[in-house]
PDB file of C-alpha atoms and ligand atoms in Angstrom:
ATOM      1  CA  MET A   1     -88.855 239.194  56.854  1.00  0.00           C
ATOM      2  CA  PRO A   2     -86.736 241.881  58.559  1.00  0.00           C
ATOM      3  CA  LEU A   3     -86.864 241.993  62.323  1.00  0.00           C
ATOM      4  CA  THR A   4     -87.945 245.409  63.627  1.00  0.00           C
ATOM      5  CA  ASP A   5     -85.992 246.879  66.553  1.00  0.00           C
ATOM      6  CA  ARG A   6     -89.054 246.541  68.764  1.00  0.00           C
ATOM      7  CA  VAL A   7     -89.598 242.890  67.974  1.00  0.00           C
ATOM      8  CA  ALA A   8     -85.878 242.173  68.339  1.00  0.00           C
ATOM      9  CA  ALA A   9     -85.817 243.850  71.764  1.00  0.00           C
ATOM     10  CA  ARG A  10     -88.769 241.768  72.902  1.00  0.00           C
ATOM     11  CA  ARG A  11     -87.181 238.537  71.648  1.00  0.00           C
ATOM     12  CA  ARG A  12     -83.952 239.496  73.417  1.00  0.00           C
ATOM     13  CA  ALA A  13     -85.795 239.991  76.704  1.00  0.00           C
ATOM     14  CA  ASP A  14     -87.323 236.520  76.275  1.00  0.00           C
ATOM     15  CA  LEU A  15     -83.874 235.070  75.570  1.00  0.00           C
ATOM     16  CA  VAL A  16     -82.483 236.669  78.732  1.00  0.00           C
ATOM     17  CA  ALA A  17     -85.342 235.163  80.743  1.00  0.00           C
ATOM     18  CA  ALA A  18     -84.640 231.751  79.196  1.00  0.00           C
ATOM     19  CA  LEU A  19     -80.918 231.998  80.018  1.00  0.00           C
ATOM     20  CA  ARG A  20     -81.729 232.961  83.603  1.00  0.00           C
ATOM     21  CA  ALA A  21     -84.032 229.945  83.862  1.00  0.00           C
ATOM     22  CA  LYS A  22     -81.235 227.736  82.513  1.00  0.00           C
ATOM     23  CA  GLY A  23     -78.904 228.876  85.299  1.00  0.00           C
ATOM     24  CA  ILE A  24     -77.057 232.000  84.147  1.00  0.00           C
ATOM     25  CA  ALA A  25     -76.906 234.013  87.371  1.00  0.00           C
ATOM     26  CA  ASP A  26     -74.539 236.909  86.638  1.00  0.00           C
ATOM     27  CA  GLU A  27     -76.813 239.907  86.083  1.00  0.00           C
ATOM     28  CA  ARG A  28     -74.071 241.837  84.267  1.00  0.00           C
ATOM     29  CA  VAL A  29     -73.748 239.018  81.755  1.00  0.00           C
ATOM     30  CA  LEU A  30     -77.525 238.833  81.320  1.00  0.00           C
ATOM     31  CA  ALA A  31     -77.648 242.599  80.757  1.00  0.00           C
ATOM     32  CA  ALA A  32     -74.889 242.326  78.149  1.00  0.00           C
ATOM     33  CA  VAL A  33     -76.776 239.578  76.281  1.00  0.00           C
ATOM     34  CA  GLY A  34     -79.876 241.758  76.549  1.00  0.00           C
ATOM     35  CA  SER A  35     -78.057 244.643  74.908  1.00  0.00           C
ATOM     36  CA  VAL A  36     -76.397 242.987  71.882  1.00  0.00           C
ATOM     37  CA  PRO A  37     -78.556 242.679  68.717  1.00  0.00           C
ATOM     38  CA  ARG A  38     -77.670 239.061  67.885  1.00  0.00           C
ATOM     39  CA  HIS A  39     -79.785 239.146  64.708  1.00  0.00           C
ATOM     40  CA  LEU A  40     -77.308 241.584  63.155  1.00  0.00           C
ATOM     41  CA  PHE A  41     -74.497 239.009  63.565  1.00  0.00           C
ATOM     42  CA  ILE A  42     -76.282 236.364  61.484  1.00  0.00           C
ATOM     43  CA  PRO A  43     -75.386 236.638  57.785  1.00  0.00           C
ATOM     44  CA  ASP A  44     -78.117 234.336  56.403  1.00  0.00           C
ATOM     45  CA  SER A  45     -81.380 236.327  56.397  1.00  0.00           C
ATOM     46  CA  SER A  46     -83.455 233.135  56.198  1.00  0.00           C
ATOM     47  CA  LEU A  47     -82.295 232.318  59.755  1.00  0.00           C
ATOM     48  CA  LEU A  48     -83.259 235.654  61.312  1.00  0.00           C
ATOM     49  CA  THR A  49     -86.422 234.275  62.895  1.00  0.00           C
ATOM     50  CA  GLN A  50     -84.154 231.998  64.982  1.00  0.00           C
ATOM     51  CA  ALA A  51     -81.772 234.776  66.032  1.00  0.00           C
ATOM     52  CA  TYR A  52     -83.083 234.823  69.609  1.00  0.00           C
ATOM     53  CA  ASP A  53     -83.627 231.104  69.996  1.00  0.00           C
ATOM     54  CA  ASP A  54     -81.040 229.448  72.214  1.00  0.00           C
ATOM     55  CA  VAL A  55     -79.347 227.673  69.308  1.00  0.00           C
ATOM     56  CA  ALA A  56     -76.095 227.837  67.356  1.00  0.00           C
ATOM     57  CA  LEU A  57     -76.579 228.938  63.723  1.00  0.00           C
ATOM     58  CA  PRO A  58     -74.382 228.645  60.606  1.00  0.00           C
ATOM     59  CA  ILE A  59     -72.332 231.705  59.563  1.00  0.00           C
ATOM     60  CA  GLY A  60     -70.658 230.241  56.459  1.00  0.00           C
ATOM     61  CA  LEU A  61     -67.511 228.164  55.762  1.00  0.00           C
ATOM     62  CA  GLY A  62     -68.829 225.466  58.086  1.00  0.00           C
ATOM     63  CA  GLN A  63     -68.595 227.771  61.122  1.00  0.00           C
ATOM     64  CA  THR A  64     -71.302 228.801  63.596  1.00  0.00           C
ATOM     65  CA  ILE A  65     -72.380 231.615  65.861  1.00  0.00           C
ATOM     66  CA  SER A  66     -72.391 229.900  69.263  1.00  0.00           C
ATOM     67  CA  GLN A  67     -75.522 229.090  71.223  1.00  0.00           C
ATOM     68  CA  PRO A  68     -76.411 232.070  73.487  1.00  0.00           C
ATOM     69  CA  PHE A  69     -76.340 229.855  76.601  1.00  0.00           C
ATOM     70  CA  THR A  70     -72.759 228.842  75.826  1.00  0.00           C
ATOM     71  CA  VAL A  71     -71.719 232.458  75.177  1.00  0.00           C
ATOM     72  CA  ALA A  72     -73.335 233.527  78.461  1.00  0.00           C
ATOM     73  CA  ARG A  73     -71.834 230.615  80.399  1.00  0.00           C
ATOM     74  CA  MET A  74     -68.308 231.204  79.092  1.00  0.00           C
ATOM     75  CA  THR A  75     -68.628 234.935  79.725  1.00  0.00           C
ATOM     76  CA  GLU A  76     -69.809 234.224  83.259  1.00  0.00           C
ATOM     77  CA  LEU A  77     -66.843 231.889  83.858  1.00  0.00           C
ATOM     78  CA  LEU A  78     -64.482 234.568  82.537  1.00  0.00           C
ATOM     79  CA  ALA A  79     -65.732 237.039  85.182  1.00  0.00           C
ATOM     80  CA  VAL A  80     -64.805 240.014  83.016  1.00  0.00           C
ATOM     81  CA  ARG A  81     -64.446 243.380  84.704  1.00  0.00           C
ATOM     82  CA  GLU A  82     -64.605 246.838  83.159  1.00  0.00           C
ATOM     83  CA  GLY A  83     -61.311 247.653  81.472  1.00  0.00           C
ATOM     84  CA  ASP A  84     -60.028 244.052  81.384  1.00  0.00           C
ATOM     85  CA  ARG A  85     -57.863 243.166  78.387  1.00  0.00           C
ATOM     86  CA  VAL A  86     -59.541 240.131  76.870  1.00  0.00           C
ATOM     87  CA  LEU A  87     -58.295 237.955  74.018  1.00  0.00           C
ATOM     88  CA  GLU A  88     -60.789 235.893  72.052  1.00  0.00           C
ATOM     89  CA  VAL A  89     -59.662 233.059  69.770  1.00  0.00           C
ATOM     90  CA  GLY A  90     -62.237 232.438  67.027  1.00  0.00           C
ATOM     91  CA  THR A  91     -63.945 235.767  66.214  1.00  0.00           C
ATOM     92  CA  GLY A  92     -66.507 234.139  63.924  1.00  0.00           C
ATOM     93  CA  SER A  93     -69.634 236.295  63.767  1.00  0.00           C
ATOM     94  CA  GLY A  94     -68.281 238.731  66.376  1.00  0.00           C
ATOM     95  CA  TYR A  95     -71.195 238.071  68.741  1.00  0.00           C
ATOM     96  CA  GLN A  96     -69.098 236.823  71.678  1.00  0.00           C
ATOM     97  CA  ALA A  97     -66.699 239.736  71.155  1.00  0.00           C
ATOM     98  CA  ALA A  98     -69.641 242.168  71.232  1.00  0.00           C
ATOM     99  CA  VAL A  99     -70.906 240.677  74.509  1.00  0.00           C
ATOM    100  CA  LEU A 100     -67.421 241.088  76.021  1.00  0.00           C
ATOM    101  CA  ALA A 101     -67.251 244.685  74.770  1.00  0.00           C
ATOM    102  CA  ALA A 102     -70.683 245.355  76.308  1.00  0.00           C
ATOM    103  CA  LEU A 103     -69.136 244.398  79.668  1.00  0.00           C
ATOM    104  CA  GLY A 104     -66.537 247.138  79.236  1.00  0.00           C
ATOM    105  CA  ALA A 105     -63.660 244.838  78.231  1.00  0.00           C
ATOM    106  CA  ARG A 106     -60.953 245.882  75.786  1.00  0.00           C
ATOM    107  CA  VAL A 107     -61.353 243.063  73.307  1.00  0.00           C
ATOM    108  CA  PHE A 108     -58.722 241.576  70.983  1.00  0.00           C
ATOM    109  CA  SER A 109     -59.905 238.781  68.716  1.00  0.00           C
ATOM    110  CA  VAL A 110     -58.214 236.449  66.226  1.00  0.00           C
ATOM    111  CA  GLU A 111     -59.986 234.578  63.394  1.00  0.00           C
ATOM    112  CA  ARG A 112     -58.351 232.194  60.925  1.00  0.00           C
ATOM    113  CA  HIS A 113     -60.862 232.723  58.065  1.00  0.00           C
ATOM    114  CA  ALA A 114     -60.248 236.098  56.384  1.00  0.00           C
ATOM    115  CA  PRO A 115     -63.650 236.237  54.579  1.00  0.00           C
ATOM    116  CA  ILE A 116     -65.510 235.679  57.853  1.00  0.00           C
ATOM    117  CA  LEU A 117     -63.441 238.336  59.584  1.00  0.00           C
ATOM    118  CA  SER A 118     -63.911 240.986  56.893  1.00  0.00           C
ATOM    119  CA  ARG A 119     -67.685 240.729  57.182  1.00  0.00           C
ATOM    120  CA  THR A 120     -67.495 240.694  60.982  1.00  0.00           C
ATOM    121  CA  ASP A 121     -65.274 243.792  61.027  1.00  0.00           C
ATOM    122  CA  GLN A 122     -67.965 245.568  59.000  1.00  0.00           C
ATOM    123  CA  THR A 123     -70.723 244.448  61.360  1.00  0.00           C
ATOM    124  CA  LEU A 124     -68.817 245.554  64.461  1.00  0.00           C
ATOM    125  CA  GLY A 125     -67.856 248.848  62.795  1.00  0.00           C
ATOM    126  CA  ARG A 126     -71.439 249.601  61.780  1.00  0.00           C
ATOM    127  CA  LEU A 127     -72.574 249.022  65.373  1.00  0.00           C
ATOM    128  CA  GLY A 128     -69.759 251.157  66.789  1.00  0.00           C
ATOM    129  CA  ILE A 129     -68.395 248.219  68.797  1.00  0.00           C
ATOM    130  CA  ARG A 130     -64.647 248.511  69.275  1.00  0.00           C
ATOM    131  CA  VAL A 131     -62.857 245.184  68.921  1.00  0.00           C
ATOM    132  CA  ARG A 132     -59.298 244.869  67.610  1.00  0.00           C
ATOM    133  CA  THR A 133     -59.153 241.907  65.238  1.00  0.00           C
ATOM    134  CA  ARG A 134     -56.648 240.091  63.094  1.00  0.00           C
ATOM    135  CA  THR A 135     -56.548 237.100  60.775  1.00  0.00           C
ATOM    136  CA  GLY A 136     -54.325 234.244  61.894  1.00  0.00           C
ATOM    137  CA  ASP A 137     -53.850 231.230  64.104  1.00  0.00           C
ATOM    138  CA  GLY A 138     -55.194 232.237  67.486  1.00  0.00           C
ATOM    139  CA  THR A 139     -53.646 229.242  69.250  1.00  0.00           C
ATOM    140  CA  ARG A 140     -50.478 231.348  69.219  1.00  0.00           C
ATOM    141  CA  GLY A 141     -52.322 234.143  71.041  1.00  0.00           C
ATOM    142  CA  TRP A 142     -51.529 237.754  70.185  1.00  0.00           C
ATOM    143  CA  PRO A 143     -48.088 238.498  71.641  1.00  0.00           C
ATOM    144  CA  ALA A 144     -48.156 242.180  70.651  1.00  0.00           C
ATOM    145  CA  TYR A 145     -51.064 242.812  73.025  1.00  0.00           C
ATOM    146  CA  ALA A 146     -50.235 240.282  75.749  1.00  0.00           C
ATOM    147  CA  PRO A 147     -50.504 239.779  78.640  1.00  0.00           C
ATOM    148  CA  PHE A 148     -54.272 239.477  79.048  1.00  0.00           C
ATOM    149  CA  ASP A 149     -56.581 239.514  82.059  1.00  0.00           C
ATOM    150  CA  ALA A 150     -58.760 236.918  80.373  1.00  0.00           C
ATOM    151  CA  ILE A 151     -58.680 234.701  77.287  1.00  0.00           C
ATOM    152  CA  VAL A 152     -61.647 232.863  75.761  1.00  0.00           C
ATOM    153  CA  VAL A 153     -61.359 230.223  73.065  1.00  0.00           C
ATOM    154  CA  THR A 154     -64.581 229.697  71.110  1.00  0.00           C
ATOM    155  CA  ALA A 155     -63.537 226.607  69.160  1.00  0.00           C
ATOM    156  CA  GLY A 156     -62.845 223.127  70.522  1.00  0.00           C
ATOM    157  CA  GLY A 157     -59.496 221.351  70.501  1.00  0.00           C
ATOM    158  CA  PRO A 158     -57.834 218.323  72.067  1.00  0.00           C
ATOM    159  CA  ALA A 159     -55.428 220.288  74.278  1.00  0.00           C
ATOM    160  CA  VAL A 160     -54.799 223.682  75.865  1.00  0.00           C
ATOM    161  CA  PRO A 161     -52.404 225.723  73.675  1.00  0.00           C
ATOM    162  CA  PRO A 162     -49.374 226.595  75.854  1.00  0.00           C
ATOM    163  CA  ASP A 163     -48.951 230.020  74.195  1.00  0.00           C
ATOM    164  CA  LEU A 164     -52.352 231.050  75.538  1.00  0.00           C
ATOM    165  CA  VAL A 165     -51.489 230.061  79.109  1.00  0.00           C
ATOM    166  CA  ALA A 166     -48.217 231.973  78.727  1.00  0.00           C
ATOM    167  CA  GLN A 167     -50.122 235.110  77.721  1.00  0.00           C
ATOM    168  CA  LEU A 168     -52.163 235.272  80.934  1.00  0.00           C
ATOM    169  CA  ARG A 169     -50.774 238.009  83.162  1.00  0.00           C
ATOM    170  CA  ASP A 170     -49.158 237.196  86.491  1.00  0.00           C
ATOM    171  CA  PRO A 171     -51.188 237.609  89.694  1.00  0.00           C
ATOM    172  CA  ALA A 172     -51.579 241.265  90.713  1.00  0.00           C
ATOM    173  CA  PRO A 173     -53.679 241.513  93.896  1.00  0.00           C
ATOM    174  CA  PRO A 174     -56.239 242.885  94.548  1.00  0.00           C
ATOM    175  CA  ARG A 175     -57.190 242.180  90.933  1.00  0.00           C
ATOM    176  CA  PRO A 176     -58.632 238.724  90.291  1.00  0.00           C
ATOM    177  CA  ASP A 177     -56.123 236.277  88.804  1.00  0.00           C
ATOM    178  CA  ALA A 178     -56.000 236.019  85.010  1.00  0.00           C
ATOM    179  CA  ARG A 179     -58.013 233.159  83.508  1.00  0.00           C
ATOM    180  CA  LEU A 180     -58.472 231.201  80.280  1.00  0.00           C
ATOM    181  CA  VAL A 181     -61.810 229.592  79.396  1.00  0.00           C
ATOM    182  CA  ILE A 182     -61.508 226.929  76.722  1.00  0.00           C
ATOM    183  CA  PRO A 183     -63.446 223.883  75.472  1.00  0.00           C
ATOM    184  CA  VAL A 184     -61.150 220.840  75.505  1.00  0.00           C
ATOM    185  CA  GLY A 185     -61.863 217.416  74.007  1.00  0.00           C
ATOM    186  CA  PRO A 186     -62.536 215.448  70.817  1.00  0.00           C
ATOM    187  CA  PRO A 187     -64.593 216.949  67.947  1.00  0.00           C
ATOM    188  CA  ASP A 188     -67.956 215.611  69.094  1.00  0.00           C
ATOM    189  CA  HIS A 189     -67.791 216.612  72.746  1.00  0.00           C
ATOM    190  CA  GLN A 190     -65.670 219.002  74.777  1.00  0.00           C
ATOM    191  CA  VAL A 191     -65.600 220.114  78.399  1.00  0.00           C
ATOM    192  CA  LEU A 192     -65.211 223.748  79.437  1.00  0.00           C
ATOM    193  CA  HIS A 193     -62.002 224.306  81.375  1.00  0.00           C
ATOM    194  CA  ARG A 194     -61.078 227.429  83.303  1.00  0.00           C
ATOM    195  CA  ILE A 195     -57.345 227.745  83.789  1.00  0.00           C
ATOM    196  CA  THR A 196     -56.355 230.418  86.278  1.00  0.00           C
ATOM    197  CA  ARG A 197     -52.833 231.763  86.614  1.00  0.00           C
ATOM    198  CA  VAL A 198     -52.355 231.674  90.385  1.00  0.00           C
ATOM    199  CA  GLY A 199     -48.570 232.187  90.370  1.00  0.00           C
ATOM    200  CA  PRO A 200     -45.781 232.992  87.911  1.00  0.00           C
ATOM    201  CA  ASP A 201     -45.393 229.297  87.083  1.00  0.00           C
ATOM    202  CA  GLU A 202     -48.557 227.923  88.606  1.00  0.00           C
ATOM    203  CA  THR A 203     -52.078 227.404  87.274  1.00  0.00           C
ATOM    204  CA  ARG A 204     -55.313 226.010  88.617  1.00  0.00           C
ATOM    205  CA  ASP A 205     -57.566 223.990  86.265  1.00  0.00           C
ATOM    206  CA  GLU A 206     -61.327 223.704  86.907  1.00  0.00           C
ATOM    207  CA  THR A 207     -63.840 221.892  84.699  1.00  0.00           C
ATOM    208  CA  PHE A 208     -67.436 222.852  83.962  1.00  0.00           C
ATOM    209  CA  ASP A 209     -70.163 222.114  81.376  1.00  0.00           C
ATOM    210  CA  GLY A 210     -69.990 219.766  78.413  1.00  0.00           C
ATOM    211  CA  VAL A 211     -70.190 221.640  75.082  1.00  0.00           C
ATOM    212  CA  VAL A 212     -69.867 221.062  71.335  1.00  0.00           C
ATOM    213  CA  PHE A 213     -67.835 223.586  69.332  1.00  0.00           C
ATOM    214  CA  VAL A 214     -66.515 223.734  65.783  1.00  0.00           C
ATOM    215  CA  PRO A 215     -62.868 222.585  65.685  1.00  0.00           C
ATOM    216  CA  LEU A 216     -59.971 224.733  66.814  1.00  0.00           C
ATOM    217  CA  VAL A 217     -57.619 224.423  63.851  1.00  0.00           C
ATOM    218  CA  SER A 218     -54.019 225.279  64.605  1.00  0.00           C
ATOM    219  CA  GLY A 219     -50.999 225.831  62.359  1.00  0.00           C
ATOM    220  CA  GLU A 220     -51.507 224.494  58.854  1.00  0.00           C
ATOM    221  CA  GLY A 221     -54.703 222.789  59.983  1.00  0.00           C
TER     222      GLY A 221
HETATM  223  N1  LIG B   1     -67.009 233.445  68.911  1.00  0.00           N
HETATM  224  C1  LIG B   1     -67.694 233.126  67.663  1.00  0.00           C
HETATM  225  C2  LIG B   1     -67.764 231.634  67.446  1.00  0.00           C
HETATM  226  C3  LIG B   1     -67.425 231.302  66.025  1.00  0.00           C
HETATM  227  S1  LIG B   1     -67.135 229.608  65.691  1.00  0.00           S
HETATM  228  C4  LIG B   1     -69.056 233.785  67.625  1.00  0.00           C
HETATM  229  O1  LIG B   1     -69.464 234.389  68.611  1.00  0.00           O
HETATM  230  O2  LIG B   1     -69.694 233.747  66.572  1.00  0.00           O
HETATM  231  C5  LIG B   1     -65.393 229.491  65.954  1.00  0.00           C
HETATM  232  C6  LIG B   1     -64.508 230.265  65.021  1.00  0.00           C
HETATM  233  O3  LIG B   1     -63.165 229.915  65.359  1.00  0.00           O
HETATM  234  C7  LIG B   1     -64.666 229.963  63.541  1.00  0.00           C
HETATM  235  O4  LIG B   1     -64.968 231.143  62.852  1.00  0.00           O
HETATM  236  C8  LIG B   1     -63.303 229.398  63.132  1.00  0.00           C
HETATM  237  O5  LIG B   1     -62.911 229.787  61.837  1.00  0.00           O
HETATM  238  C9  LIG B   1     -62.390 229.974  64.184  1.00  0.00           C
HETATM  239  N2  LIG B   1     -61.137 229.258  64.439  1.00  0.00           N
HETATM  240  C10 LIG B   1     -60.917 227.915  64.500  1.00  0.00           C
HETATM  241  N3  LIG B   1     -59.627 227.667  64.788  1.00  0.00           N
HETATM  242  C11 LIG B   1     -59.010 228.881  64.924  1.00  0.00           C
HETATM  243  C12 LIG B   1     -57.672 229.289  65.213  1.00  0.00           C
HETATM  244  N4  LIG B   1     -56.688 228.415  65.432  1.00  0.00           N
HETATM  245  N5  LIG B   1     -57.397 230.604  65.255  1.00  0.00           N
HETATM  246  C13 LIG B   1     -58.384 231.526  65.034  1.00  0.00           C
HETATM  247  N6  LIG B   1     -59.659 231.205  64.744  1.00  0.00           N
HETATM  248  C14 LIG B   1     -59.968 229.890  64.695  1.00  0.00           C
END
């Protein structure tokens, strides 16, 4: 059954309330989640009734659209400001990219699965959401558009890819320092890390929530 705009808007408002109750405090992030039609990022129409539940859902090729709480939490940790250059690794459905764009970020996103990306490009295009995307191994970053104010990795791996840390811009007060939010750990359980570039050769590493992401696959896999 198709979801009407009115019903979708109501479900979205309920989702925002649920995220607030679960501890998301940044009102800009909540407003962004409240503005992005998540149901349009879910390719399997039989799952549409769950589009505004706080759950991850399959998007094909064994990949998932992340749980809204995780998207909101990572976006909150990224502290994105209007005009920030943000790199996302793992475009997937495009939902996280759309939330970043709703915050006024200039979003660059890399996805390793070409068939997933071609559908996502269409979805983003139809919605008029501007995200620059490419197919490839995002653990290498996107040197042509580096450095970035913020980088978010939406797949889980055992270690922090050094190329991503290298593509964070140097400190430039009064702007907040550049930061990378990434789930790190084994396949069944990762921890969110926020790595902040506090000096030309210096980073600070903070840890946050436990999460479970699909694997970050680098190089040949
Ligand atoms: N941000 C997405 C989450 C998708 S799941 C969303 O909002 O829907 C993670 C995605 O990361 C998958 O599509 C997977 O194919 C992709 N991925 C895994 N390893 C990658 C890599 N090294 N480079 C780019 N994309 C990768």
